XYZ file of C-alpha atoms in Angstrom:
787
model
C 32.217 -20.035 -73.508
C 34.670 -18.521 -71.133
C 32.839 -15.221 -71.592
C 29.667 -16.911 -70.372
C 31.347 -18.370 -67.434
C 33.090 -15.126 -66.545
C 29.673 -13.230 -66.848
C 27.930 -15.867 -64.409
C 30.866 -15.489 -61.848
C 30.348 -11.677 -62.134
C 26.663 -12.012 -61.767
C 26.963 -14.516 -58.842
C 29.487 -12.134 -57.119
C 27.218 -9.026 -57.707
C 24.363 -11.179 -56.174
C 26.195 -12.216 -53.294
C 27.286 -8.424 -52.689
C 23.630 -7.481 -53.130
C 22.566 -9.998 -50.867
C 25.183 -9.068 -48.292
C 24.421 -5.329 -48.717
C 20.655 -6.064 -48.138
C 21.515 -8.127 -45.098
C 23.636 -5.478 -43.928
C 21.019 -2.921 -44.284
C 18.455 -5.156 -42.605
C 20.871 -5.660 -39.663
C 21.803 -1.951 -39.550
C 18.249 -0.936 -39.259
C 17.468 -3.354 -36.578
C 20.556 -2.082 -34.634
C 19.743 1.505 -35.071
C 16.099 1.325 -34.372
C 16.755 0.531 -30.771
C 19.897 2.247 -30.332
C 18.558 5.422 -31.778
C 15.349 5.282 -29.911
C 14.773 4.000 -26.065
C 17.533 1.802 -25.469
C 16.123 0.473 -22.265
C 12.667 0.180 -20.703
C 12.664 1.304 -17.185
C 9.405 0.500 -15.534
C 7.713 2.887 -13.248
C 8.747 2.725 -9.720
C 5.956 2.933 -7.091
C 6.519 4.203 -3.641
C 4.721 4.324 -0.521
C 3.665 7.529 1.185
C 6.521 9.524 2.746
C 8.088 8.666 6.217
C 8.227 12.139 7.809
C 9.954 12.931 11.097
C 9.069 15.840 13.215
C 10.061 17.451 16.335
C 7.606 16.146 19.147
C 6.379 13.294 17.036
C 6.122 9.879 18.783
C 7.992 7.259 16.828
C 8.708 3.722 17.863
C 12.402 3.284 17.412
C 11.791 -0.013 15.943
C 9.419 1.392 13.280
C 12.245 3.746 12.210
C 15.045 1.298 12.108
C 12.617 -1.090 10.233
C 11.916 1.547 7.672
C 15.709 2.301 7.084
C 16.172 -1.315 6.434
C 13.484 -1.558 4.034
C 14.862 1.481 1.956
C 18.249 -0.530 1.854
C 20.216 1.525 4.361
C 23.043 -0.532 6.004
C 23.519 -0.505 9.866
C 27.217 0.281 10.835
C 28.987 0.544 14.108
C 31.039 3.665 13.779
C 29.516 7.032 14.130
C 30.866 8.508 10.882
C 27.921 7.387 8.496
C 28.089 7.729 4.834
C 25.044 7.828 2.403
C 22.782 4.878 2.721
C 24.147 4.056 6.265
C 22.865 4.601 9.860
C 24.226 4.073 13.355
C 22.326 3.519 16.689
C 23.552 4.993 20.003
C 21.673 5.273 23.355
C 18.986 7.991 22.609
C 20.325 8.731 19.225
C 20.145 7.649 15.676
C 22.581 8.870 13.117
C 21.278 8.561 9.543
C 23.335 9.392 6.285
C 20.807 10.081 4.018
C 20.985 9.608 0.221
C 19.858 12.019 -2.289
C 16.501 11.307 -3.437
C 14.063 13.198 -5.846
C 10.884 13.850 -3.906
C 7.868 15.367 -5.813
C 8.581 18.610 -4.039
C 12.123 18.767 -5.557
C 15.489 17.107 -5.173
C 16.660 16.317 -1.820
C 20.629 16.297 -1.413
C 20.531 14.102 1.453
C 23.229 14.606 4.244
C 23.591 13.695 7.939
C 20.463 13.411 10.159
C 20.694 13.081 13.750
C 17.825 11.917 15.529
C 17.554 12.400 19.453
C 14.558 10.589 21.158
C 13.177 10.029 24.676
C 12.731 6.412 26.025
C 9.100 6.715 25.157
C 9.944 7.279 21.414
C 9.198 11.048 21.246
C 11.580 12.911 19.105
C 13.214 15.362 21.052
C 15.252 17.052 18.141
C 16.508 16.666 14.612
C 19.955 18.075 13.653
C 21.838 18.252 10.331
C 25.507 17.809 9.668
C 26.115 21.361 11.015
C 24.215 20.543 14.336
C 21.435 23.006 13.092
C 18.081 22.122 14.328
C 15.560 20.792 11.826
C 11.708 21.056 12.579
C 10.907 18.174 10.132
C 12.427 15.973 7.438
C 10.968 13.459 4.967
C 12.957 10.133 4.564
C 12.855 8.193 1.364
C 9.528 6.442 0.945
C 9.792 2.546 0.517
C 9.529 1.270 -2.936
C 6.318 -0.981 -3.032
C 6.985 -2.301 -6.612
C 7.127 -1.537 -10.436
C 5.030 -1.721 -13.245
C 6.864 -4.405 -15.382
C 6.109 -5.385 -19.051
C 6.427 -9.131 -19.745
C 9.969 -9.412 -18.659
C 10.422 -8.252 -15.129
C 13.661 -6.351 -15.464
C 15.074 -4.161 -12.713
C 17.481 -1.173 -13.810
C 18.778 1.988 -12.521
C 20.326 3.718 -15.462
C 23.849 5.190 -14.915
C 26.057 7.503 -16.647
C 29.739 6.868 -17.450
C 30.809 9.871 -14.901
C 28.829 8.195 -12.114
C 30.725 4.781 -12.655
C 33.846 4.585 -10.459
C 36.965 4.387 -12.543
C 38.189 1.209 -10.899
C 34.926 -0.696 -12.043
C 35.488 0.533 -15.459
C 39.133 -0.689 -15.467
C 38.361 -4.026 -13.780
C 35.578 -4.689 -16.490
C 37.880 -3.968 -19.619
C 40.757 -5.910 -17.904
C 38.702 -9.114 -17.273
C 36.003 -9.013 -20.209
C 37.774 -6.788 -23.151
C 41.366 -5.745 -22.728
C 41.354 -4.458 -26.358
C 37.977 -2.683 -25.964
C 39.534 0.675 -26.990
C 41.394 -0.633 -30.012
C 39.287 -2.934 -31.676
C 36.464 -2.086 -34.092
C 33.819 -4.706 -32.703
C 35.700 -7.958 -33.016
C 38.856 -9.144 -31.391
C 40.594 -11.238 -33.767
C 43.146 -12.470 -31.179
C 40.408 -13.705 -28.794
C 38.399 -15.141 -31.648
C 41.559 -17.276 -32.804
C 42.000 -18.398 -29.204
C 38.343 -19.311 -28.888
C 38.350 -21.407 -32.081
C 41.320 -23.338 -31.064
C 39.801 -24.008 -27.756
C 36.326 -25.256 -29.313
C 38.282 -27.261 -31.814
C 39.782 -29.231 -28.969
C 36.549 -29.707 -27.099
C 34.656 -30.179 -30.366
C 31.821 -27.886 -29.274
C 31.343 -24.248 -28.543
C 32.928 -24.321 -25.116
C 34.502 -20.884 -25.104
C 33.487 -17.367 -26.712
C 35.830 -14.872 -28.063
C 33.179 -12.158 -27.479
C 33.965 -8.578 -27.030
C 31.920 -6.153 -24.817
C 30.285 -4.924 -28.069
C 29.369 -8.604 -29.103
C 28.185 -9.238 -25.637
C 25.982 -6.006 -25.885
C 24.574 -7.042 -29.299
C 23.642 -10.391 -27.523
C 21.890 -8.845 -24.734
C 19.999 -6.258 -26.802
C 19.075 -8.115 -30.106
C 19.916 -11.704 -29.940
C 19.276 -14.883 -27.495
C 21.750 -16.193 -25.243
C 22.049 -19.495 -27.341
C 25.518 -20.812 -28.136
C 25.272 -21.510 -31.923
C 26.874 -20.820 -35.184
C 23.829 -18.825 -36.523
C 23.871 -16.613 -33.639
C 27.541 -15.866 -33.964
C 27.021 -15.286 -37.717
C 24.498 -12.460 -36.917
C 26.346 -11.103 -33.760
C 29.674 -10.256 -35.564
C 28.140 -8.016 -38.367
C 25.689 -6.462 -35.962
C 28.913 -5.694 -33.799
C 30.708 -4.060 -36.525
C 27.669 -1.834 -37.598
C 27.318 -0.933 -33.839
C 30.992 0.148 -33.607
C 30.838 1.971 -37.071
C 27.565 3.962 -35.880
C 28.569 4.701 -32.322
C 31.486 5.725 -30.067
C 33.146 3.646 -27.517
C 31.612 5.646 -24.540
C 28.137 5.056 -25.966
C 28.746 1.301 -26.180
C 30.226 1.208 -22.728
C 27.527 3.079 -21.271
C 24.928 0.796 -22.943
C 26.702 -2.322 -21.836
C 26.981 -1.177 -18.086
C 23.184 -0.564 -17.972
C 22.327 -3.868 -19.969
C 24.239 -6.700 -18.483
C 22.668 -9.326 -16.427
C 23.968 -9.495 -12.875
C 21.519 -11.527 -10.726
C 18.027 -12.262 -9.888
C 15.451 -11.045 -6.849
C 12.791 -13.568 -6.843
C 11.009 -13.226 -10.357
C 12.852 -9.913 -11.104
C 16.117 -10.025 -13.127
C 18.738 -7.304 -12.018
C 20.235 -5.858 -15.202
C 23.071 -3.228 -15.124
C 25.571 -2.152 -12.477
C 23.350 0.470 -10.893
C 20.637 -2.001 -9.912
C 23.276 -4.439 -8.907
C 24.981 -2.018 -6.825
C 21.711 -1.559 -4.951
C 20.671 -5.038 -4.931
C 23.901 -6.565 -3.441
C 25.493 -3.755 -1.485
C 22.512 -1.307 -0.800
C 24.524 1.358 -2.359
C 24.403 3.728 -5.199
C 27.031 3.126 -8.014
C 29.344 5.957 -6.992
C 29.703 4.418 -3.468
C 31.305 1.122 -4.643
C 34.945 0.219 -3.452
C 37.481 -1.844 -5.538
C 36.402 -5.083 -3.796
C 32.785 -4.576 -4.570
C 33.435 -3.660 -8.185
C 35.506 -6.861 -8.447
C 32.488 -8.901 -7.177
C 30.225 -7.333 -9.786
C 32.529 -8.004 -12.738
C 33.172 -11.535 -11.553
C 29.371 -12.143 -11.791
C 29.145 -11.397 -15.436
C 30.346 -14.818 -16.334
C 27.719 -16.478 -14.176
C 25.274 -14.630 -12.006
C 23.824 -17.811 -10.587
C 27.007 -19.688 -10.269
C 28.808 -17.010 -8.465
C 26.010 -15.477 -6.591
C 27.128 -14.094 -3.077
C 23.624 -14.876 -1.823
C 23.686 -18.597 -3.036
C 27.265 -19.684 -2.260
C 29.336 -16.767 -0.404
C 32.436 -19.020 -0.469
C 32.408 -19.467 -4.197
C 31.566 -15.768 -4.653
C 34.720 -14.912 -2.342
C 36.996 -16.989 -4.655
C 35.494 -15.600 -7.747
C 36.168 -11.894 -6.384
C 39.667 -12.577 -5.404
C 40.287 -14.418 -8.607
C 39.529 -10.995 -10.538
C 41.686 -9.024 -8.137
C 44.420 -11.424 -8.714
C 44.220 -10.817 -12.548
C 44.257 -6.992 -11.902
C 47.626 -7.580 -10.007
C 48.993 -9.720 -12.692
C 48.290 -7.098 -15.439
C 49.482 -4.235 -13.177
C 46.340 -2.554 -12.882
C 46.526 -2.393 -9.199
C 49.513 -2.874 -6.685
C 50.051 -5.991 -4.483
C 49.195 -3.948 -1.344
C 45.967 -2.780 -2.783
C 45.290 -6.294 -3.687
C 45.898 -7.623 -0.264
C 43.627 -4.857 1.304
C 40.726 -5.628 -1.085
C 41.069 -9.411 -0.879
C 41.122 -9.494 2.922
C 37.804 -7.289 3.061
C 34.405 -9.426 3.610
C 31.988 -9.507 0.844
C 29.874 -6.856 2.276
C 26.574 -8.029 0.627
C 23.466 -7.219 2.287
C 21.053 -10.038 3.085
C 18.556 -11.138 0.442
C 15.311 -9.837 1.906
C 12.259 -12.215 1.209
C 10.129 -10.966 -1.543
C 7.042 -10.301 0.602
C 5.445 -7.770 -1.613
C 2.367 -7.341 0.496
C 0.726 -4.563 -1.751
C 0.181 -6.740 -4.865
C -3.600 -6.256 -4.946
C -3.141 -2.386 -4.425
C -0.374 -2.209 -7.084
C -2.853 -3.821 -9.770
C -5.507 -1.724 -8.801
C -3.394 1.322 -9.084
C -2.203 0.151 -12.544
C -5.925 -0.202 -13.911
C -6.546 3.436 -12.679
C -3.406 5.091 -14.389
C -3.412 3.257 -17.705
C -6.199 5.133 -19.095
C -4.454 8.305 -18.492
C -0.736 7.298 -18.979
C -0.985 4.108 -21.227
C 0.511 0.750 -20.155
C 3.664 1.123 -22.612
C 4.610 4.580 -20.796
C 4.050 3.070 -17.280
C 6.417 0.078 -18.297
C 9.120 1.963 -19.807
C 9.247 5.811 -19.215
C 10.902 5.479 -15.662
C 8.206 7.291 -13.717
C 8.211 7.715 -9.774
C 4.722 7.053 -8.533
C 4.265 8.361 -5.068
C 1.255 6.842 -3.481
C -0.766 6.997 -0.353
C -0.073 3.549 0.791
C 1.324 2.983 4.345
C 3.586 0.122 4.193
C 3.545 -0.557 7.977
C -0.237 -0.718 8.022
C -0.327 -2.700 4.798
C 1.831 -5.523 6.212
C -0.176 -5.387 9.335
C -3.405 -5.647 7.377
C -2.020 -8.801 5.456
C -1.102 -10.229 8.562
C -4.385 -9.848 10.320
C -6.202 -11.269 7.250
C -4.057 -14.187 7.082
C -4.404 -14.877 10.883
C -7.945 -14.445 10.962
C -8.688 -16.766 7.997
C -6.526 -19.466 9.231
C -8.130 -19.142 12.744
C -11.587 -19.465 11.181
C -10.735 -22.546 9.349
C -9.249 -23.949 12.527
C -12.150 -23.193 14.709
C -14.640 -24.283 11.891
C -13.028 -27.107 9.909
C -16.229 -27.208 7.658
C -14.860 -23.742 6.011
C -11.816 -25.503 4.342
C -12.518 -26.017 0.950
C -10.104 -26.982 -1.746
C -11.900 -25.875 -4.758
C -13.091 -22.574 -3.460
C -10.915 -21.231 -0.293
C -12.361 -19.054 2.195
C -11.554 -15.401 1.407
C -11.250 -12.190 3.121
C -10.456 -8.508 2.263
C -9.411 -5.394 4.214
C -9.468 -1.667 3.298
C -8.078 1.055 5.581
C -8.567 4.827 4.897
C -7.467 8.177 6.398
C -11.117 9.642 6.645
C -10.086 13.322 6.525
C -7.794 12.976 3.107
C -9.494 9.991 1.495
C -6.046 8.390 1.330
C -5.919 4.538 1.002
C -3.484 3.298 3.631
C -3.877 -0.468 3.276
C -5.639 -2.725 1.019
C -5.911 -6.522 1.002
C -7.991 -7.973 -1.723
C -7.635 -11.679 -0.833
C -5.559 -14.263 0.882
C -3.004 -14.956 -1.869
C -2.522 -12.744 -4.974
C -0.605 -15.361 -6.627
C -3.450 -17.770 -6.430
C -6.334 -15.297 -7.260
C -5.865 -11.860 -8.696
C -9.652 -11.095 -8.112
C -9.590 -7.908 -5.731
C -12.343 -8.470 -3.374
C -11.921 -5.060 -1.778
C -12.825 -3.217 -5.035
C -14.113 -5.591 -7.556
C -16.644 -8.021 -5.523
C -20.182 -6.579 -5.240
C -21.601 -8.149 -1.920
C -24.747 -7.635 0.194
C -23.639 -5.631 3.286
C -26.238 -6.833 5.520
C -26.699 -5.054 8.722
C -23.686 -2.969 8.098
C -26.191 -0.939 6.032
C -28.241 0.106 8.936
C -25.748 3.018 9.871
C -26.800 4.425 6.616
C -30.566 4.220 7.426
C -29.850 5.747 10.862
C -28.107 8.762 9.279
C -30.939 9.083 6.823
C -33.392 9.425 9.810
C -31.083 11.400 12.203
C -30.370 14.154 9.488
C -32.443 17.278 9.128
C -35.496 17.058 7.122
C -35.384 20.182 5.138
C -38.519 19.022 3.039
C -40.633 18.479 5.963
C -39.647 20.900 8.911
C -42.900 20.381 10.707
C -42.293 16.686 11.152
C -41.100 15.529 14.530
C -37.462 14.782 14.008
C -35.847 11.327 14.566
C -33.731 10.974 17.514
C -31.516 8.150 19.209
C -34.497 7.583 21.608
C -37.313 7.633 19.057
C -39.420 4.594 19.670
C -39.760 1.924 16.864
C -41.935 -1.164 17.037
C -40.203 -4.595 17.038
C -43.423 -6.454 16.187
C -44.200 -8.986 13.449
C -44.073 -7.262 10.028
C -45.590 -8.232 6.814
C -44.980 -6.046 3.623
C -46.573 -6.787 0.269
C -44.191 -7.082 -2.505
C -44.824 -7.785 -6.313
C -43.995 -11.433 -5.999
C -45.671 -12.175 -2.709
C -44.971 -10.930 0.948
C -41.716 -9.796 2.589
C -41.463 -10.933 6.164
C -38.343 -9.626 8.015
C -37.076 -11.413 11.154
C -34.606 -10.680 13.849
C -31.431 -12.819 14.001
C -32.614 -14.375 17.442
C -35.987 -14.934 15.966
C -37.702 -12.929 18.798
C -39.429 -9.595 19.216
C -38.692 -6.843 21.715
C -41.695 -4.868 21.553
C -40.898 -1.161 21.649
C -37.175 -0.214 21.370
C -35.446 3.034 20.645
C -33.552 3.870 17.304
C -30.260 3.418 19.489
C -31.260 0.008 20.721
C -32.129 -1.048 17.279
C -28.739 -0.193 15.968
C -26.677 -1.461 18.581
C -28.542 -4.932 19.009
C -28.674 -4.884 15.129
C -32.554 -5.660 15.060
C -33.915 -6.228 11.752
C -37.635 -5.584 12.252
C -37.498 -2.144 13.552
C -34.953 -0.771 10.998
C -37.236 -2.204 8.422
C -40.086 -0.383 9.620
C -37.845 2.759 9.890
C -36.656 2.265 6.319
C -40.341 2.169 5.251
C -41.195 5.262 7.141
C -38.388 7.219 5.610
C -38.992 6.158 2.227
C -36.535 4.368 -0.311
C -35.673 7.819 -1.852
C -34.238 9.479 1.317
C -32.270 6.269 2.087
C -30.984 6.098 -1.453
C -29.938 9.761 -1.509
C -28.332 9.530 1.633
C -26.134 6.563 0.418
C -25.224 8.681 -2.651
C -24.068 11.618 -0.699
C -21.938 9.237 1.509
C -20.091 7.812 -1.859
C -22.174 4.727 -2.509
C -22.284 4.467 -6.333
C -23.406 0.760 -6.869
C -27.076 0.255 -7.990
C -29.602 0.454 -4.906
C -32.777 -1.434 -5.448
C -35.921 0.558 -4.225
C -37.255 -2.244 -2.105
C -38.227 -2.824 1.468
C -35.226 -4.890 2.120
C -32.934 -2.015 1.266
C -32.828 -0.967 4.832
C -31.447 -4.317 5.789
C -28.515 -4.071 3.373
C -30.111 -6.302 0.335
C -28.303 -4.284 -2.344
C -24.746 -5.020 -3.155
C -21.688 -2.690 -2.806
C -18.001 -3.059 -2.607
C -15.943 -3.046 0.526
C -14.371 0.027 -0.747
C -17.665 1.768 -1.036
C -19.000 0.942 2.394
C -15.753 1.788 4.095
C -15.776 5.175 2.290
C -19.181 5.732 3.570
C -18.045 5.136 6.996
C -15.262 7.458 6.508
C -17.708 10.247 6.218
C -19.008 9.693 9.751
C -15.489 9.665 10.983
C -14.653 12.917 9.256
C -17.628 14.575 10.845
C -19.892 14.856 7.562
C -16.988 15.425 4.894
C -16.706 13.203 2.109
C -13.222 13.042 0.542
C -12.326 11.624 -2.743
C -10.707 8.344 -2.588
C -6.871 9.130 -3.203
C -4.184 6.620 -4.110
C -1.564 8.807 -5.660
C -0.143 11.965 -4.510
C 2.181 12.801 -7.326
C 3.870 11.200 -10.522
C 7.250 12.363 -11.524
C 8.896 11.532 -14.925
C 12.522 10.128 -15.252
C 13.850 13.603 -15.667
C 12.267 14.747 -12.299
C 9.459 16.769 -13.878
C 6.348 16.656 -11.773
C 3.541 15.286 -14.296
C 0.851 15.338 -11.777
C -0.058 16.224 -8.228
C -3.433 15.029 -6.653
C -4.210 17.249 -3.591
C -6.763 15.986 -1.240
C -10.207 17.079 -2.176
C -13.233 16.945 0.263
C -16.869 18.056 0.284
C -19.296 18.531 3.298
C -22.173 16.343 2.632
C -23.609 16.157 6.046
C -23.274 18.465 9.243
C -21.160 17.447 12.020
C -23.897 17.012 14.563
C -25.845 14.686 12.235
C -23.055 12.365 11.734
C -22.099 12.491 15.561
C -25.474 11.046 16.414
C -24.673 8.001 14.216
C -21.058 7.857 15.810
C -22.583 7.726 19.246
C -25.020 4.750 18.345
C -22.193 2.933 16.456
C -19.892 3.644 19.784
C -22.912 1.872 21.524
C -22.479 -1.119 19.303
C -19.210 -1.745 20.430
C -19.843 -1.131 24.215
C -23.143 -2.792 24.498
C -24.299 -4.306 21.411
C -23.194 -6.814 18.611
C -19.512 -5.619 18.305
C -18.691 -5.760 22.241
C -16.484 -8.653 21.638
C -14.064 -6.090 20.220
C -13.373 -4.996 23.911
C -12.600 -8.606 24.802
C -9.968 -8.848 21.916
C -8.001 -6.166 23.520
C -8.815 -2.742 22.186
C -9.722 -0.224 24.841
C -9.641 2.982 22.858
C -12.359 5.215 21.318
C -14.077 3.535 18.322
C -17.284 3.223 16.499
C -18.362 0.158 14.376
C -20.894 -2.132 12.912
C -21.232 -5.602 12.358
C -22.929 -7.009 9.181
C -24.137 -10.511 8.294
C -26.327 -11.586 5.202
C -28.687 -14.123 4.540
C -27.816 -17.654 5.169
C -24.339 -16.271 6.523
C -23.018 -15.575 2.925
C -21.038 -12.595 4.075
C -19.463 -11.380 7.165
C -18.615 -7.638 7.736
C -17.239 -5.434 10.231
C -16.696 -1.520 9.482
C -15.306 0.565 12.136
C -13.446 3.715 12.741
C -11.477 5.944 15.239
C -11.298 9.877 14.654
C -8.353 9.218 12.250
C -8.673 5.823 10.675
C -11.477 3.858 9.288
C -11.324 0.061 8.456
C -13.578 -2.260 6.662
C -13.344 -6.073 6.633
C -15.356 -8.485 4.630
C -15.112 -12.344 4.931
C -16.888 -14.970 2.592
C -16.708 -17.351 -0.292
C -16.496 -16.237 -3.970
C -19.179 -18.624 -5.049
C -21.607 -17.185 -2.329
C -21.678 -20.374 -0.185
C -22.473 -19.905 3.708
C -19.625 -19.230 6.147
C -22.035 -20.403 8.853
C -21.217 -17.573 11.377
C -22.077 -13.868 11.599
C -19.759 -10.795 11.044
C -19.032 -10.709 14.797
C -17.063 -13.781 14.590
C -15.833 -13.841 11.039
C -14.888 -10.221 10.395
C -14.589 -8.512 13.683
C -11.562 -10.469 15.021
C -9.643 -9.370 11.816
C -10.527 -5.749 12.402
C -9.552 -5.948 15.970
C -6.145 -7.534 15.223
C -5.415 -4.918 12.786
C -6.354 -1.986 14.953
C -4.581 -3.023 17.994
C -1.458 -3.416 16.027
C -1.977 -0.231 14.017
C -2.484 2.212 16.722
C -2.276 0.319 19.968
C -4.625 -0.992 22.596
C -5.432 2.336 23.901
C -6.223 3.918 20.548
C -5.841 7.625 19.659
C -7.647 10.730 20.738
C -11.555 10.393 21.561
C -14.206 11.715 19.123
C -15.017 15.409 19.651
C -18.415 16.517 20.397
C -19.292 19.099 17.899
C -21.352 22.308 18.621
C -24.980 21.781 18.125
C -25.109 18.653 20.289
C -26.567 18.711 23.990
C -26.483 15.863 26.243
C -29.750 15.153 28.120
C -30.730 12.678 30.722
C -33.911 10.807 29.395
C -36.293 8.220 30.419
C -36.210 6.299 27.184
C -39.501 4.183 27.867
C -41.416 7.081 28.404
C -39.787 9.407 25.780
C -39.337 12.440 28.498
C -36.537 14.017 30.430
C -35.559 12.273 33.485
C -36.496 13.861 36.945
C -36.767 13.272 40.598
C -38.184 9.732 41.017
C -37.881 9.016 37.297
C -34.702 7.509 36.309
C -33.043 7.711 33.069
C -29.789 7.875 31.056
C -27.761 10.320 29.313
C -28.242 10.670 25.443
C -27.318 13.027 22.573
C -29.581 15.203 20.669
C -29.217 17.966 18.186
C -30.062 21.178 19.992
C -33.856 21.797 19.966
C -34.670 18.104 19.263
C -34.587 16.609 22.834
C -37.811 15.886 24.886
C -38.975 18.946 26.461
C -41.302 17.241 29.131
C -40.077 15.959 32.590
C -41.183 12.950 34.323
C -41.293 12.829 38.147
C -42.860 15.195 40.801
C -40.197 17.814 40.544
C -37.640 18.712 37.916
C -34.648 20.381 39.067
C -32.857 19.803 35.823
C -29.226 20.412 37.486
C -29.655 17.244 39.743
C -31.446 15.107 37.181
C -28.075 13.761 36.067
C -24.638 13.111 37.642
C -23.559 16.474 39.085
C -20.126 16.318 37.500
C -21.815 15.430 33.991
C -24.247 18.467 34.588
C -21.398 20.917 35.472
C -19.328 19.853 32.367
C -22.554 20.400 30.279
C -23.155 23.845 31.977
C -19.725 24.966 31.206
C -20.175 24.165 27.449
C -23.424 26.153 27.584
C -25.530 22.993 27.019
C -27.767 23.044 30.109
C -31.033 24.904 30.773
C -31.813 25.152 34.372
C -35.693 24.529 34.693
C -37.583 24.451 38.117
C -41.001 23.383 37.854
C -43.473 24.295 40.621
C -44.748 21.261 42.622
C -48.247 20.169 41.637
C -51.113 20.953 43.808
C -51.702 18.374 46.498
C -54.442 15.826 45.378
C -57.579 15.893 47.223
C -58.253 12.829 49.293
C -61.214 10.760 48.431
C -61.806 10.514 52.210
C -63.016 13.281 54.080
């Protein structure tokens, strides 16, 4: 009997050992599977386009200072600026540039002295040795990150980057015997057991740094016996497999230290930037004490929430350092007397959420979602953060004003929406993108996902189809801006009946020129022009401009009946601004991995699709839209510079558009409801004010340089009603033509071409070689019927 009992006990013991070994093996695999692999996911950081300074460039001082604030630089009053600091003096800004990994290579940083005129023009740039610098690239602004399900911000650090006083403070407060124990501190556990027995609950823990790390990496934060039973053996396994420095490094990068909106701040590297706008190696003793004090309760001791409590907690940590003879009393008094030094918590504006979501969709097929969420890539984009904020502000203002002016547009179920895209026409760079009023309410990007009828905004494409060279029919008379078009009732047979286009005003003008039809956005003459040109020619022109959406070969095509996206239409207008070159839309300039290796660079790529003289004629017509046509309210809204653009309104006022451009900026705006309900107003009222507000804020009321007239264009004074050149007794106005396409006949009794126009205008044309002097002999005197 005793033998049987003994055997059972041995079997039970063996079973228990086997179970323990099995559990240990499972826990060991769980520990090592993460610790031996990628310990932390570092989401890709997305940056704006670079902020370049160069001699002779006009930069508003406020714009530069705002950029420095947004990249977490601290303003100081003394002139000896350190990394991440700047000082402002009269006519001079001193910047302590931090090291930064640009796509072109590592920038070591250093002192930068910027001297400016009162106008804002940069006089000179100098480095720490007072050497002149022609140009310098400041750090770009961080737009956001590609987070996984858990939004965690980390800046991974190595032990040799962390100040000794931070490590000393951490071990003194959180784990005095870290270097001696093997994962568990029996003395601390005993003290915690007594405290919990007194409280009759788990009121105090005896966790070592290793146990805290296990909890952060593998377990939940619940205070329970079950969690402790798993935590202890995992800590022992971790200590058996890895040395103290590995564990300490992991802890410093894992610990939770606060919150920035929805983003959790993990690790001392991210915390140093979040609270002090510093890199980890720049921290002082008092700052290290504050971070260590936050470990027990980041929310409770947050300096952003309660600075008084945070100061008390920091000084309590410093007192413990004195008691345990880690620092002197004098050092303590200096540190305790210092202010918290915490930078203000900036509002989490995140104005580029639509752009970031679109960018992620673009990159995932090439890189994979997992890599974007974990590999620590740096993605350098084309987005201009200043223009992006202005775009969001203009959309917000414009929609609110429409709802105020037209209360019937306020709907609870489907709110009024607007979208804006800004491109650099020469490079194709996306400078700003707003896909709707509020990304949190609707992630549908109306700039790139919504297909809407462009209405009259499509007429510019029809005009280009007419004004371009017709290589297939060289004998045909070319279209010009003074080509006459009939504005008379039109009925076109279609498969399901008849199509009868009408003008907005419901009236007909008789005979109008192509320019007048574009400026006044007359539907009937443009419809006639579209039919005369043929659907194939219009569609082929749209394709060359970059329109990729399906275009139906129907008579209403010329009036914008086929749906396109805002980005497509804005990109088409960019070809006009770029004098016939179509640039590929670019969102990314470069992608760099966590080790600093450039994975991809995307240069700007463009292709000539039209000749400059062809697109210039359309630009001149669209300038007329702003000066005399449906877009003339742009001048009343404060913009006085060079600009070309076109309004667009669809049937029953479902969509309002305005797309316009200067020589270096093209902007498209759409306004409407997602369910296609009517907004009740035309594009000049709905979209144009948003465009104007953005343009004035972006480049100023006077704008940039004027459009340059390309070679191959001549200016001739013509009498549009008669379709001939103006002359004596036959008044006319100046118009632009491709060389060889202007009228050759004159009106009037005598045509002395130099004086058929303004003499200064004629002299300008003469100097450009664009004037022919033609003197026609006077006609014979008519015979009188009376002898």
